[in-house]
Coordinates of C-alpha atoms in Angstrom, one line a residue:
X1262 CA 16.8 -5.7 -1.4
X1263 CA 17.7 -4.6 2.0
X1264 CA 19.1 -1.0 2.9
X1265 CA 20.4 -0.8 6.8
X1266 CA 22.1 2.2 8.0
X1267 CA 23.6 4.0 10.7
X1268 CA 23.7 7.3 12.0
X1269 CA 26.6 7.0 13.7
X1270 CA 28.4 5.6 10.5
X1271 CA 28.3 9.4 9.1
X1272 CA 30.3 11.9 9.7
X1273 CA 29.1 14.6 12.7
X1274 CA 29.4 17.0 9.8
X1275 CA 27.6 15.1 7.1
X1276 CA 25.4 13.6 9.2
X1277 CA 22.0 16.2 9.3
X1278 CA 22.3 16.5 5.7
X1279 CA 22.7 12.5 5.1
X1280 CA 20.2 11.7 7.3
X1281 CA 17.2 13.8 6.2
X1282 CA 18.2 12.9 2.6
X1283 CA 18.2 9.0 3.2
X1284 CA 14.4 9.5 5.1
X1285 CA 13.4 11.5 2.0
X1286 CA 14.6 9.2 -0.3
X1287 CA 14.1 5.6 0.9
X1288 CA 10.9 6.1 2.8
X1289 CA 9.0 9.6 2.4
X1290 CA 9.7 13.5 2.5
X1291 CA 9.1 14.6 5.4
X1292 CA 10.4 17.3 7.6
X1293 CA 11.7 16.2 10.9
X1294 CA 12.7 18.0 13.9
X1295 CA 15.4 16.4 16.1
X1296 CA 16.9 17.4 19.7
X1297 CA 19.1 20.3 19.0
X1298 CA 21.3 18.8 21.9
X1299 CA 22.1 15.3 20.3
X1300 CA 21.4 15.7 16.6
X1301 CA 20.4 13.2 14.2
X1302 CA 20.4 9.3 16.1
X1303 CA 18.8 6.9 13.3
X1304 CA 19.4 3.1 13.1
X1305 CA 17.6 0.4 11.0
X1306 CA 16.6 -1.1 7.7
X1307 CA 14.6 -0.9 5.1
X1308 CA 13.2 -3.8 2.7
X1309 CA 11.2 -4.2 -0.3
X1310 CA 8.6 -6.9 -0.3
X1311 CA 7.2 -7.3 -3.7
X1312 CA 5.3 -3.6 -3.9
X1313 CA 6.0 -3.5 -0.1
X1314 CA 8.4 -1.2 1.6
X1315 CA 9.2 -2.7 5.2
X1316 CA 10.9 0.2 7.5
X1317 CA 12.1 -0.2 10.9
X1318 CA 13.7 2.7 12.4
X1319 CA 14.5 3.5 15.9
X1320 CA 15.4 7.3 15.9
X1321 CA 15.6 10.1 18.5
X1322 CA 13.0 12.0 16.0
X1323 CA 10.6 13.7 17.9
X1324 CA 8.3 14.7 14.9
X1325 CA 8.3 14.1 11.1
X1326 CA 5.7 16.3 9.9
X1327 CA 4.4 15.7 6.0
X1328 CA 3.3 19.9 5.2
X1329 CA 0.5 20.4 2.7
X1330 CA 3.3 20.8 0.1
X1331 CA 5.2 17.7 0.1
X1332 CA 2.0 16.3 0.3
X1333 CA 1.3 17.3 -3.6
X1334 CA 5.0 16.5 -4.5
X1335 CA 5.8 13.6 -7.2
X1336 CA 5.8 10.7 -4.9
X1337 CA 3.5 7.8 -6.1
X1338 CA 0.6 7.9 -3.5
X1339 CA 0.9 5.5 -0.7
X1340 CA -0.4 4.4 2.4
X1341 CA 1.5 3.5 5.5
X1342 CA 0.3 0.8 8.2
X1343 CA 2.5 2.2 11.7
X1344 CA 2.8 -0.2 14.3
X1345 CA 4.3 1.3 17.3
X1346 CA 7.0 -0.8 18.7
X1347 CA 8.0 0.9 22.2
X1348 CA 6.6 4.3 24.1
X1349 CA 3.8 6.1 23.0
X1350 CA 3.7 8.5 19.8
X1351 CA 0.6 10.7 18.2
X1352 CA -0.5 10.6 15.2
X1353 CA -2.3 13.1 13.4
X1354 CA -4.1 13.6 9.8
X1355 CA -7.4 14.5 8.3
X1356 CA -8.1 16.7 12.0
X1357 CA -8.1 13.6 13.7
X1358 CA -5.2 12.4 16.3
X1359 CA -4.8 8.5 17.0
X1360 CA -2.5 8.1 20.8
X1361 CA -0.8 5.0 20.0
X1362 CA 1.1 2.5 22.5
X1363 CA 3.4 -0.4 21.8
X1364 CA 1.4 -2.7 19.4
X1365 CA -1.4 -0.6 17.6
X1366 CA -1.6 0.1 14.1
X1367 CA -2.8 3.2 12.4
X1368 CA -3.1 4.2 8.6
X1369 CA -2.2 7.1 7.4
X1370 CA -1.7 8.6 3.8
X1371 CA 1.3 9.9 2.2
X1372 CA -1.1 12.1 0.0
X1373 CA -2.6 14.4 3.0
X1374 CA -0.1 15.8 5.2
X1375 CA 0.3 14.0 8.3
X1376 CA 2.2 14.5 11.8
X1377 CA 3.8 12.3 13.8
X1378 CA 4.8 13.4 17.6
X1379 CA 7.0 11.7 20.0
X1380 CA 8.9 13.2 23.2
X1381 CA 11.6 9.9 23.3
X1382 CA 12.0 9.4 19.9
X1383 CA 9.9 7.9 17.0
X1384 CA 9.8 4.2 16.9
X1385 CA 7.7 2.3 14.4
X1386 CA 7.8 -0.2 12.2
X1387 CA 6.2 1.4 8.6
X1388 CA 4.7 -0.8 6.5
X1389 CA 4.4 1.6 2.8
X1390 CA 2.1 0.2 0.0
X1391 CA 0.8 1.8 -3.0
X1392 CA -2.7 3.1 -2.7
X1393 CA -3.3 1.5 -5.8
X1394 CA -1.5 -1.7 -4.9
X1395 CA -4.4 -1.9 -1.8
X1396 CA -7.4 -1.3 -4.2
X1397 CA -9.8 0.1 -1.6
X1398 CA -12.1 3.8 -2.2
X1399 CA -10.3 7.3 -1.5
X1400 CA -13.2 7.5 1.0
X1401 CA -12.5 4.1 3.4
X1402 CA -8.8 5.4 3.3
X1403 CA -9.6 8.7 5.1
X1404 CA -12.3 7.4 7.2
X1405 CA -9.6 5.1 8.7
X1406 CA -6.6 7.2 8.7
X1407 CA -5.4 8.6 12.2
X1408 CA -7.5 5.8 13.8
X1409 CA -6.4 2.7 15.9
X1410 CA -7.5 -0.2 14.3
X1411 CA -9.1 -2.3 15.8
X1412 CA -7.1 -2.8 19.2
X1413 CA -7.0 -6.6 20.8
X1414 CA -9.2 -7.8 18.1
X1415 CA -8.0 -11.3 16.4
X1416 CA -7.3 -9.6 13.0
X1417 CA -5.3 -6.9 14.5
X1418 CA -3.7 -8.8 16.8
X1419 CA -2.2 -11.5 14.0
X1420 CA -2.0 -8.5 11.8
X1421 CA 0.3 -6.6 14.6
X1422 CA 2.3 -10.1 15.1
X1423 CA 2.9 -10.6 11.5
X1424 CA 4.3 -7.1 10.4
X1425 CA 6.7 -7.1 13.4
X1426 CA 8.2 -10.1 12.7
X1427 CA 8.5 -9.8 9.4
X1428 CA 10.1 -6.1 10.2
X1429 CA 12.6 -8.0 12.4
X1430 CA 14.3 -10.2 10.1
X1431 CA 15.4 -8.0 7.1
X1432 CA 17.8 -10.9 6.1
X1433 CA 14.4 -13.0 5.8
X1434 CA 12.6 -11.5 3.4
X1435 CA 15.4 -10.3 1.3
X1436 CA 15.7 -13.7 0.1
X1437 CA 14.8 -14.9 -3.2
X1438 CA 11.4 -16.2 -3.3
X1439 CA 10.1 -13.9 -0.7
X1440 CA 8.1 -11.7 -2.8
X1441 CA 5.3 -14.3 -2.5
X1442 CA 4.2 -12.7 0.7
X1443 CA 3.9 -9.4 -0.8
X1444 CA 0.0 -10.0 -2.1
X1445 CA -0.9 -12.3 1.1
X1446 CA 0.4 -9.1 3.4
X1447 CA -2.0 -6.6 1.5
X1448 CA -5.0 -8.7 1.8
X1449 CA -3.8 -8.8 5.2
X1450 CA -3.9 -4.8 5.7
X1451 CA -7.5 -5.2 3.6
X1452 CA -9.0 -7.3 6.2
X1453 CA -7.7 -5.2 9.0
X1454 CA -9.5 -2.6 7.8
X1455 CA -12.7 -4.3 6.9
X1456 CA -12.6 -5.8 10.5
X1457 CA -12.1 -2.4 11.8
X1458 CA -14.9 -1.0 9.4
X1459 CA -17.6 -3.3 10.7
X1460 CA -16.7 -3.0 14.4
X1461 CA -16.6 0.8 14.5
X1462 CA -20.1 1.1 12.8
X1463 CA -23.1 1.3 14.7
X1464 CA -24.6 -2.6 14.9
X1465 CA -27.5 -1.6 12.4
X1466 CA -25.1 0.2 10.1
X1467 CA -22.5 -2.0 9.9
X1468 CA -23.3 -4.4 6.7
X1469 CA -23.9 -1.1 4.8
X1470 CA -20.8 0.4 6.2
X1471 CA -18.4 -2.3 4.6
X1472 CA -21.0 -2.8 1.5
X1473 CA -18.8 -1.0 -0.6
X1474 CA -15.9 -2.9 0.9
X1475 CA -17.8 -6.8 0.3
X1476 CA -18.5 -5.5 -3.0
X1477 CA -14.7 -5.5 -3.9
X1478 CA -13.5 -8.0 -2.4
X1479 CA -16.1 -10.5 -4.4
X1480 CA -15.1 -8.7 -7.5
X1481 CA -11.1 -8.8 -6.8
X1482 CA -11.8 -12.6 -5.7
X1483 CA -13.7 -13.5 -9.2
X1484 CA -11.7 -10.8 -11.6
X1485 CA -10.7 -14.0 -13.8
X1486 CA -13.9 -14.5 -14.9
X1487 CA -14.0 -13.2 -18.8
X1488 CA -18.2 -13.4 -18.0
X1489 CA -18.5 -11.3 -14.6
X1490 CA -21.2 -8.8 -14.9
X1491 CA -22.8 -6.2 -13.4
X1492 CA -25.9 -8.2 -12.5
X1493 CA -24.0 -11.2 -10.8
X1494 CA -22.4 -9.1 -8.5
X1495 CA -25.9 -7.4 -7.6
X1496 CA -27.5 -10.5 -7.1
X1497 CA -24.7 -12.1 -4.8
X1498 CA -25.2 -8.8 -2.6
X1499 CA -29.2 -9.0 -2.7
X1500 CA -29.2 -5.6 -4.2
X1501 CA -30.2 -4.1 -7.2
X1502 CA -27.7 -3.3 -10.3
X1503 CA -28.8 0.5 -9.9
X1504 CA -28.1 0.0 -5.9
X1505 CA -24.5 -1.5 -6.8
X1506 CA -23.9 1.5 -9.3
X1507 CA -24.8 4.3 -6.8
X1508 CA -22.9 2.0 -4.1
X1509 CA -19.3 2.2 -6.2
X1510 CA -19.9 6.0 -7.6
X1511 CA -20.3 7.0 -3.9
X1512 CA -16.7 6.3 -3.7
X1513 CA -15.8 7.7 -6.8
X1514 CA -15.2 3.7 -8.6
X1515 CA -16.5 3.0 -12.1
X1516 CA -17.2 -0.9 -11.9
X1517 CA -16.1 -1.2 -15.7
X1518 CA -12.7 1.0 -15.3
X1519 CA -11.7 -0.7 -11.4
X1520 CA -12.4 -4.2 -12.5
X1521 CA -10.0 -3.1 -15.7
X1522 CA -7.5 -1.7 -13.9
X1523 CA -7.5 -5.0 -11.4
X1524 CA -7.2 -7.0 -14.2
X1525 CA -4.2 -5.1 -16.0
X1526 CA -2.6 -5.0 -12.3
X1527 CA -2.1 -8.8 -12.2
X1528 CA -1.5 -9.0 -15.5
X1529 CA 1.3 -6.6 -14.9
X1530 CA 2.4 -8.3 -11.7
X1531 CA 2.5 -12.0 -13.8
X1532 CA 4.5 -10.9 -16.6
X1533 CA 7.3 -9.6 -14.2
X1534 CA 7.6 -13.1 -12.7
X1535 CA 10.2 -15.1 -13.3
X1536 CA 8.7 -18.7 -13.0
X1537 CA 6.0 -17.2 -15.6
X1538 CA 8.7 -15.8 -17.9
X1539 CA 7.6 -18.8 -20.7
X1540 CA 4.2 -18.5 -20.5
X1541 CA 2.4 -17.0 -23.5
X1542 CA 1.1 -13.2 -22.9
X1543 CA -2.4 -14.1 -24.2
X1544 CA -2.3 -17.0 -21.6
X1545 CA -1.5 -14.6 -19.0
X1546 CA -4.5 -12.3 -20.3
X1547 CA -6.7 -15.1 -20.7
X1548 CA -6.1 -16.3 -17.1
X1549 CA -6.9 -12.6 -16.3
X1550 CA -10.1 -12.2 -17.9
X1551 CA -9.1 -10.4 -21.0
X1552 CA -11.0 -12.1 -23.9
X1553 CA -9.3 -9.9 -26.7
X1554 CA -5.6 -9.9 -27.6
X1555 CA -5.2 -6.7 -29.0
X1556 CA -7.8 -4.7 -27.0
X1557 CA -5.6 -6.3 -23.9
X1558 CA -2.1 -4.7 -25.8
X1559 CA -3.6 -1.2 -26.5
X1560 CA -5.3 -1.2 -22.9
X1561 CA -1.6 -2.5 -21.1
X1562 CA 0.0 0.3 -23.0
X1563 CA -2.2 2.7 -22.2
X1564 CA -2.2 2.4 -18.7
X1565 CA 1.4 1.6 -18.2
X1566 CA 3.5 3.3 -21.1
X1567 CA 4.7 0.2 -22.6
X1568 CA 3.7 -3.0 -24.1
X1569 CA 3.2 -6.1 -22.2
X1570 CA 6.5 -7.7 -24.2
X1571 CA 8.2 -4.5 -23.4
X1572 CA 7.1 -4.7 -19.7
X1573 CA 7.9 -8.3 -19.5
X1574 CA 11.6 -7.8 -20.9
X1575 CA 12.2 -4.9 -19.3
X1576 CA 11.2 -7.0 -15.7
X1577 CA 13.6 -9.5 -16.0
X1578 CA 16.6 -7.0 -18.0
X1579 CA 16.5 -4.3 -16.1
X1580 CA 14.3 -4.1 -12.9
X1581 CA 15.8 -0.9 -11.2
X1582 CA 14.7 0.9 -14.9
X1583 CA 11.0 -0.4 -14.3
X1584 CA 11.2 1.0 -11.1
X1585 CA 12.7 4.1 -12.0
X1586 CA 9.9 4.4 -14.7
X1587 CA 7.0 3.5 -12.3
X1588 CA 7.9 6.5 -10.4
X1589 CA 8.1 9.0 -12.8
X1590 CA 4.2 7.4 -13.9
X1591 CA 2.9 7.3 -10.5
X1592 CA -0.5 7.0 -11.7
X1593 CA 0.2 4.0 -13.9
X1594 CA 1.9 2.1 -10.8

């Protein structure tokens, strides 16, 4: 589904009000400050890719500031990938400040407040994902946030490339089908910030600063495997299970719990697709890495507030109510 709109579509008298209520709503609440002069000049469109939310706005914003309050409001937690399209704009969270100019990317979290600062206007493509959709530690995401990634490296580069073009053609990936790019595109934004990880560290520190980082990515990459333990992941990473442990609880992960949650996550994601919509559920949880049917049903409900029928039905009946529902149960999103 696409959404484009148009300031210049409302009425002068409505259009403050409608404008700040359409940021808030489609995108995230913010407060903005426009030029008392000119009021409210907003153009573009806004997609959903799979869990992706694809914004391109040109505006004559010149800050949209995220306040420690709307910061704890009810909005599942989210990162956004900005990738400045014209000028120069500042971005600012966790007391850093990232300068960006047209083609750099920067992270920043919709759980922290945030500011963004631009004289002419701000003008970026926003790429939202669900921190929990990009499955990487509380602790990489801060460390990266407010901080160019990776400028005129190959990663960023094609990363920079890719977003932008697939900003540009709204009418692209609103077409059926097109939510097979959503997974690709976060693996994308993982390996952006891996890439950035390992170049920013100091050359001796640099395997230990994306250990926790190569860690997940061998787990998320062998999560179908009902047998995955502990000890092979310590061994593929020449390290010790007791290393591995104080590795993940450094960021705050439980191997057992993440690796659960990674699996009900695709579990989730197969059961809402269509071309899947025959396949038995305890295929779909075998092919996951779930051995037990019933410790996979009480599990699934527990973590998202309905069975995995349920979910599955309600997928295909009524998709805008399974939205509607993951909101209100951000943290089972």
């Amino acid at each position: 589904m696409t959404i484009r709109f148009d300031s210049g579509q409302i009425p002068a008298v409505d259009r403050d009000t409608a404008v700040r209520e359409i940021i808030s709503a489609s995108i995230v609440p913010v407060e903005i400050d426009f030029p008392a002069h000119e009021g409210p000049v907003v153009r573009g469109a806004i997609s959903d890719v799979g869990s992706l939310r694809v914004c391109s706005i040109k505006s004559n914003a010149t800050k949209a500031e995220r306040t420690e309050r709307l910061a704890r409001d009810a909005m599942e937690p989210s990162v956004f990938l900005g990738l400045q399209v014209s000028g120069s704009s500042l971005v600012v969270q966790n007391e850093r400040e990232a300068v960006l100019r047209p083609g750099d990317l920067v992270l920043y979290e919709s759980a922290a407040p945030y500011t963004l600062v631009d004289a002419d206007g701000i003008q970026q493509v926003q790429i939202r994902i669900p921190t929990a959709s990009l499955g990487l530690p509380g602790d990489v995401l801060r460390m990266i946030s407010a901080v160019k990634l990776s400028p005129g490296h190959p990663v960023a580069d094609l990363a920079a490339a890719y977003f932008r073009r697939m900003a540009a053609r709204p009418d692209l990936i609103s077409q059926p089908g097109a939510q097979a790019i959503s997974q690709p595109s976060i693996e994308l934004v993982r390996a952006l910030i891996t890439t950035h990880l390992d170049l920013a560290a100091p050359q001796g520190d640099a395997m230990h600063a994306s250990l926790r980082l190569r860690i997940l990515e061998y787990v998320r990459a062998n999560l179908r495997d009902p047998d995955l333990t502990a000890a092979q992941i310590a061994v593929e990473h020449h390290i010790s299970v007791r290393h591995l442990y104080n590795v993940l609880a450094e960021g705050g992960i439980s191997l057992g719990g993440w690796i659960r949650e990674q699996r009900l996550e695709g579990c989730r994601d197969d059961l809402a697709r269509a071309g899947l919509f025959t396949t038995p559920i305890g295929a779909i949880a075998k092919r996951w890495g779930f051995t037990d049917p019933s410790s996979f049903g009480r599990s699934f409900r527990a973590a998202y507030g309905l069975s995995p029928r349920e979910w599955r039905i309600m997928a295909h009946q009524d998709p805008a109510g399974l939205a509607e529902l993951r909101g209100q149960n951000p943290s089972r999103s």
